[in-house]
CSV table of C-alpha atoms in Angstrom, one decimal:
chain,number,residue,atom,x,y,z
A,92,UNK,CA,0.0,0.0,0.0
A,93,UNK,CA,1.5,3.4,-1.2
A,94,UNK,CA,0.9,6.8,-1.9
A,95,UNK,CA,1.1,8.3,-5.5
A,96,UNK,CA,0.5,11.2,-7.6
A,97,UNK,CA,-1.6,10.3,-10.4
A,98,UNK,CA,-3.0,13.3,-13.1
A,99,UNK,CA,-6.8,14.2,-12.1
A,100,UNK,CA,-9.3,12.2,-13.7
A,101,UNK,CA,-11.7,13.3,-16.2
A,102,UNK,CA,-15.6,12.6,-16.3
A,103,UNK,CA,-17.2,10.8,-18.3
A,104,UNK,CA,-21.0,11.3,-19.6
A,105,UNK,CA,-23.0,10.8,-16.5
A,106,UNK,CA,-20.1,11.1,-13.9
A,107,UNK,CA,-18.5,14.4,-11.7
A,108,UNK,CA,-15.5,15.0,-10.6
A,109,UNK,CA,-15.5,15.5,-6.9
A,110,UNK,CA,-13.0,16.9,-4.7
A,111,UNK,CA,-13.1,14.8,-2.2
A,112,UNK,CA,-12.4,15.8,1.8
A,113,UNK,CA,-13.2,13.0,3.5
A,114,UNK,CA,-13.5,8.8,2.8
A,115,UNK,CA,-14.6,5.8,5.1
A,116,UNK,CA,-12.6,2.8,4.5
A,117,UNK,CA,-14.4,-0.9,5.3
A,118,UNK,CA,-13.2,-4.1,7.2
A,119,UNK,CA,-11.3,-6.7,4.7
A,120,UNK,CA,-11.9,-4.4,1.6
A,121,UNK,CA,-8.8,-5.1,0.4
A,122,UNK,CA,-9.2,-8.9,0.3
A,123,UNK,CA,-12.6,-7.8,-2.2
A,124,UNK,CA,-11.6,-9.2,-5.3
A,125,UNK,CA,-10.8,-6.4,-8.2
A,126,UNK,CA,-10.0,-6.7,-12.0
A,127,UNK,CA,-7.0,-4.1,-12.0
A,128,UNK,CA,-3.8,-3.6,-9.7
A,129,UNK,CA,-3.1,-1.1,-8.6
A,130,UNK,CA,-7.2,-0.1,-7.2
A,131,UNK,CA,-7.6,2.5,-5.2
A,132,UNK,CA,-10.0,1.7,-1.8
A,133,UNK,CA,-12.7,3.3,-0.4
A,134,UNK,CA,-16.0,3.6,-1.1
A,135,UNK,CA,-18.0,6.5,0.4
A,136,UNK,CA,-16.8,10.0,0.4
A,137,UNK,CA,-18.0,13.2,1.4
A,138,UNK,CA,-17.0,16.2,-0.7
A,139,UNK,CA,-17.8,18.9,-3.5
A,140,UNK,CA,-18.5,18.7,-7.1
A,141,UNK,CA,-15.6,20.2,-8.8
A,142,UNK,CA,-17.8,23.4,-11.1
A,143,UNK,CA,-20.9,23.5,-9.1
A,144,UNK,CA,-18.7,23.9,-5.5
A,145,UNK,CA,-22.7,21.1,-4.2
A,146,UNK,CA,-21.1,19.3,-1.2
A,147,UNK,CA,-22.4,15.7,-1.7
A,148,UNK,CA,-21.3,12.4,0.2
A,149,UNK,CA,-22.4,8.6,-1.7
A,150,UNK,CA,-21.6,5.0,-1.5
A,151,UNK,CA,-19.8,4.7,-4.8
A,152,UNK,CA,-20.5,1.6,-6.8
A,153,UNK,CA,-17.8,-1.4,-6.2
A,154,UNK,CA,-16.8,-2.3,-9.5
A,155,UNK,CA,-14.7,0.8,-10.4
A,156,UNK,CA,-11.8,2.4,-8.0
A,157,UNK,CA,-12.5,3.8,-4.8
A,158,UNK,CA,-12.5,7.6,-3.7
A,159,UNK,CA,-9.4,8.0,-1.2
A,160,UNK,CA,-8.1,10.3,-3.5
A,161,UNK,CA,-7.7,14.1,-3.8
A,162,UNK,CA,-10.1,14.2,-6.6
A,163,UNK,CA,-12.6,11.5,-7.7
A,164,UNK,CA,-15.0,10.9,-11.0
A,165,UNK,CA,-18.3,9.3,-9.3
A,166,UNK,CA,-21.6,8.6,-10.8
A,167,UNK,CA,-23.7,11.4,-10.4
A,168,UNK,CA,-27.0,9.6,-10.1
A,169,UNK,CA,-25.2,8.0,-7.0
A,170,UNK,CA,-24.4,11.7,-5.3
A,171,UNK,CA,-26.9,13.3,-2.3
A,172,UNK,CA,-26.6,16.6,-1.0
A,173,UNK,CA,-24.4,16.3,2.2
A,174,UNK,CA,-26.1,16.6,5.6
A,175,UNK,CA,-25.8,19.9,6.7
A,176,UNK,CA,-25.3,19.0,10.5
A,177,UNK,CA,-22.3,16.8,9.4
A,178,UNK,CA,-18.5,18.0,8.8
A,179,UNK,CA,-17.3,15.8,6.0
A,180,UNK,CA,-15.7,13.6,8.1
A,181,UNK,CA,-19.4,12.6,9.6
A,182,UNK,CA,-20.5,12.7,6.4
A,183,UNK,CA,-18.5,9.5,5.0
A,184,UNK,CA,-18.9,7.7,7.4
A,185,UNK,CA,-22.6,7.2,7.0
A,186,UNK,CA,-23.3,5.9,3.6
A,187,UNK,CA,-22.0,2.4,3.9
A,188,UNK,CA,-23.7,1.4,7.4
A,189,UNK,CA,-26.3,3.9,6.8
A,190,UNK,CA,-27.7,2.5,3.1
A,191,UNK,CA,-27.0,-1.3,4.8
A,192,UNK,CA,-29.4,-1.2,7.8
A,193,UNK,CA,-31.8,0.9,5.6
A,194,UNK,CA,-31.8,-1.9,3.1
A,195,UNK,CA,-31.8,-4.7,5.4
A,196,UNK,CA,-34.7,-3.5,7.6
A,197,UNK,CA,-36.9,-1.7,5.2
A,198,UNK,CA,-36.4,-3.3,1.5
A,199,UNK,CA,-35.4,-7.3,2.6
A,200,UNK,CA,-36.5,-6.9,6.2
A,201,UNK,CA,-39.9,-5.3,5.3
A,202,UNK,CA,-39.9,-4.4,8.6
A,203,UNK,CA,-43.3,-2.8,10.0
A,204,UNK,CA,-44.0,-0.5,12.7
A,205,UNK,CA,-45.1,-2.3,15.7
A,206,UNK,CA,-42.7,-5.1,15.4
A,207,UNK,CA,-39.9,-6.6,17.1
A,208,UNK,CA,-36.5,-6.7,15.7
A,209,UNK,CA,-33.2,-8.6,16.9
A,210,UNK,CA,-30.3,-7.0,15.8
A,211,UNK,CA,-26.8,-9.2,16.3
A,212,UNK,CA,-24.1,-6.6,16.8
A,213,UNK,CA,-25.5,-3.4,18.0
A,214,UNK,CA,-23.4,-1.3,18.7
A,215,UNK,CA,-21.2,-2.1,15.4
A,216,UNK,CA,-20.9,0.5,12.3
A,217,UNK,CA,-24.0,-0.9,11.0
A,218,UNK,CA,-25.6,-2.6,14.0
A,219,UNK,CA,-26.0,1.3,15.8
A,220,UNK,CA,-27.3,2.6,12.6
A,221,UNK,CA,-29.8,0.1,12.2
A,222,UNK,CA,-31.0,0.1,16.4
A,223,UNK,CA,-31.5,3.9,15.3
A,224,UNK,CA,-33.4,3.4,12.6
A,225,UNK,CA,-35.3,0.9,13.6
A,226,UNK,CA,-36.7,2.8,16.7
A,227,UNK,CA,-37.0,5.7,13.9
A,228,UNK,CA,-39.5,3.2,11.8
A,229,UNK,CA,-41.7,2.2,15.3
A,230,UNK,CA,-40.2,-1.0,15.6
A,231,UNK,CA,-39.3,-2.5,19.3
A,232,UNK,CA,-35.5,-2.9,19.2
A,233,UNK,CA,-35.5,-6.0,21.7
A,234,UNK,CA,-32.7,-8.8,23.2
A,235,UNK,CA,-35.4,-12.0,23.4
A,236,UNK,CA,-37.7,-13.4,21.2
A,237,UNK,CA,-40.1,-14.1,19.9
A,238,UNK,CA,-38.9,-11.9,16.9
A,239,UNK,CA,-40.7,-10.6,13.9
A,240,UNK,CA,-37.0,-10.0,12.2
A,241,UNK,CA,-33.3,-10.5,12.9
A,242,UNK,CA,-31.0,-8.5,11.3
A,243,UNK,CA,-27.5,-10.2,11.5
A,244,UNK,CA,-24.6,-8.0,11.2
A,245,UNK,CA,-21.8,-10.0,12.7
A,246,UNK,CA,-22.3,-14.0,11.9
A,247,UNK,CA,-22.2,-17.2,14.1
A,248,UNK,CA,-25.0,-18.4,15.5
A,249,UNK,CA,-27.9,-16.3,14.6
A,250,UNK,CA,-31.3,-16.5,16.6
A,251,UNK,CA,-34.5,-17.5,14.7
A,252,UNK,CA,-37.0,-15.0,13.4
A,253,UNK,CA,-40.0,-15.1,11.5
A,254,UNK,CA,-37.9,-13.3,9.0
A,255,UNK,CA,-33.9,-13.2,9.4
A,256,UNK,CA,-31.2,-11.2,7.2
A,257,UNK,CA,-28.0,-11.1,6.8
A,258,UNK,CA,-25.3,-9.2,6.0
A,259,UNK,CA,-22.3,-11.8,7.4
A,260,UNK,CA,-22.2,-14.8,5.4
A,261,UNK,CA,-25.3,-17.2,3.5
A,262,UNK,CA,-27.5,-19.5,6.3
A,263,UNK,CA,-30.3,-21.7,5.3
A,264,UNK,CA,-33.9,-20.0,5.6
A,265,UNK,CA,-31.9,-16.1,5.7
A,266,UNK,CA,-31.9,-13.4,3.1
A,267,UNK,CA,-28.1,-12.5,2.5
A,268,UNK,CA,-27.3,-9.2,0.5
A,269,UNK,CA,-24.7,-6.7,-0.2
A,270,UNK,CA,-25.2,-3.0,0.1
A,271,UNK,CA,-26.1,-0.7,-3.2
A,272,UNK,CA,-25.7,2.5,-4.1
A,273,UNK,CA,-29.1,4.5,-2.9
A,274,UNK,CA,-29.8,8.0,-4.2
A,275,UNK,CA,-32.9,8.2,-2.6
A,276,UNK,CA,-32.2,6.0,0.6
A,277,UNK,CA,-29.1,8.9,1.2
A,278,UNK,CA,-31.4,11.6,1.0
A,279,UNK,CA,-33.8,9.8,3.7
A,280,UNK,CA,-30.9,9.1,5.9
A,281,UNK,CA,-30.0,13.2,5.6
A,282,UNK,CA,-33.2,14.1,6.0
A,283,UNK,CA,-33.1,12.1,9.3
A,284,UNK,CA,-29.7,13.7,10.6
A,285,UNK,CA,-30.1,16.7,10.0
A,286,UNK,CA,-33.7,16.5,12.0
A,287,UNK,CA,-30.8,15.3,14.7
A,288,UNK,CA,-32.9,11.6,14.9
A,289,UNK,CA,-30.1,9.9,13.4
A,290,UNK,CA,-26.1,10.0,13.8
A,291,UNK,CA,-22.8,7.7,12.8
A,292,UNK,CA,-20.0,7.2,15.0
A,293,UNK,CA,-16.3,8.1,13.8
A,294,UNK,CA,-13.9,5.7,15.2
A,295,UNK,CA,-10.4,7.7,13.9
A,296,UNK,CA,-9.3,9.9,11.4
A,297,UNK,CA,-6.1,9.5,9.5
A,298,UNK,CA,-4.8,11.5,6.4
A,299,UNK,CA,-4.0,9.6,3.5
A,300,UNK,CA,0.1,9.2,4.4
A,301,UNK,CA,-1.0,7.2,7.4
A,302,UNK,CA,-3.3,4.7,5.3
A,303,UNK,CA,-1.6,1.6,6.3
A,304,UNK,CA,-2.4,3.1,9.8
A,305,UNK,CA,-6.1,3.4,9.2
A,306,UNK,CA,-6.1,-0.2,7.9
A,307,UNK,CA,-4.3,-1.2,10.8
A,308,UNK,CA,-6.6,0.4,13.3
A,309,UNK,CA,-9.8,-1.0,10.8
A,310,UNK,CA,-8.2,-4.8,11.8
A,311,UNK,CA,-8.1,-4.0,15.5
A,312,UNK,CA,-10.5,-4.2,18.2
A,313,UNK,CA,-12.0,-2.2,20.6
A,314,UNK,CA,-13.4,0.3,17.4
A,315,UNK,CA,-16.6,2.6,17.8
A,316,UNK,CA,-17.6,3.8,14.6
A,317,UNK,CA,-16.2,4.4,11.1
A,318,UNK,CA,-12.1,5.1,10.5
A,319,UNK,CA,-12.3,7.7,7.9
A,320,UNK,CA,-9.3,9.8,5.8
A,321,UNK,CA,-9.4,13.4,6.1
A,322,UNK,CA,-8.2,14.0,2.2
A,323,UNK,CA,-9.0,17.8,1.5
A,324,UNK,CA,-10.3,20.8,3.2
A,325,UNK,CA,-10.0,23.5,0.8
């Protein structure tokens, strides 16, 4: 792992270029398998749309680089207008465990208001997200059964639900999925902080010189929250 300097990319039709000022990196991405060496990681940012000067943050798509970078070309159908209560640093770290416990308790989960929820690994990056929303959607966040859904963030042994997901690894009778890109799921989510009813936790912040630091501290325990890269602040 290694810092270069590369020329500024150019968009393509459909894509900006963002100056990027902050990006959340993720547990074992680097072991994600990519079709090009050398990739760069990282997959939600928080930054400003190089022309316009919008501050935006995104979960970028996974099968193009990553956005721990000074400047980087994203999608613009994927972009939302940033939180306004959030620094950019707050700001990335939301996306990821923000649009998974949005997906998993309201699109696989179907979860309802009135119903009881499990969730394994509370009080990890996506478990507090999802205990937050949940409570947000009217759901009873709760420790014993019996449960209407379990939402399984961590793996192992997972309790039985009349519905169960999973974002760990496949089991019989669960729904297993991987996070998308939302649009529309982001603005709910910044509609919801900035009405101060929903917040993500920053672990650390490194710049990008200390990456093999932030990995480092992403493989180690004890973490509360997201370890993000403070890239840019101009």
């Amino acid at each position: 792992m290694k810092v270069e300097e590369i020329e500024t990319p150019s968009p393509d039709p459909g894509e900006v270029l963002v100056r990027v000022h902050a990006a959340a990196i993720t547990r074992d991405e680097l072991e994600w398998p990519v079709d090009r060496l050398p990739a760069i990681p990282s997959y939600e940012l928080s930054g400003v749309v190089v022309g316009s000067g919008d501050e935006v943050y995104a979960l970028t798509p996974f099968d193009r680089d990553g956005v721990a970078a000074e400047y980087a070309v994203v999608p613009a159908d994927v972009l939302a207008p940033k939180p306004l209560r959030l620094t950019h640093v707050e700001a990335a770290a939301l996306p990821m465990g923000g649009l998974t416990a949005w997906q998993a308790l309201f699109v696989h989960g179907r979860l309802a208001r009135g119903e009881r929820v499990l969730i394994t690994g509370a009080s990890g990056g996506v478990g507090h997200i999802a205990v937050q929303l949940a409570r947000h959607g009217g759901a009873a966040v709760v420790e014993s059964g019996p449960f209407d859904l379990v939402f399984d963030t961590r793996g192992g042994e997972v309790p039985a639900g009349e519905r169960v997901v999973t974002i760990a690894e496949e089991i019989p009778g669960a729904i297993y999925f991987v996070v998308e890109p939302d649009r529309e799921q982001l603005l709910e989510l910044g509609t919801l902080v900035d009405a101060g009813e929903l917040r993500a936790e920053v672990d650390t912040v490194f710049p990008l010189t200390e990456a093999r630091a932030a990995f480092e501290r992403l493989a180690g325990r004890g973490k509360r929250g997201k370890v993000v890269f403070e890239v840019g602040t101009d």
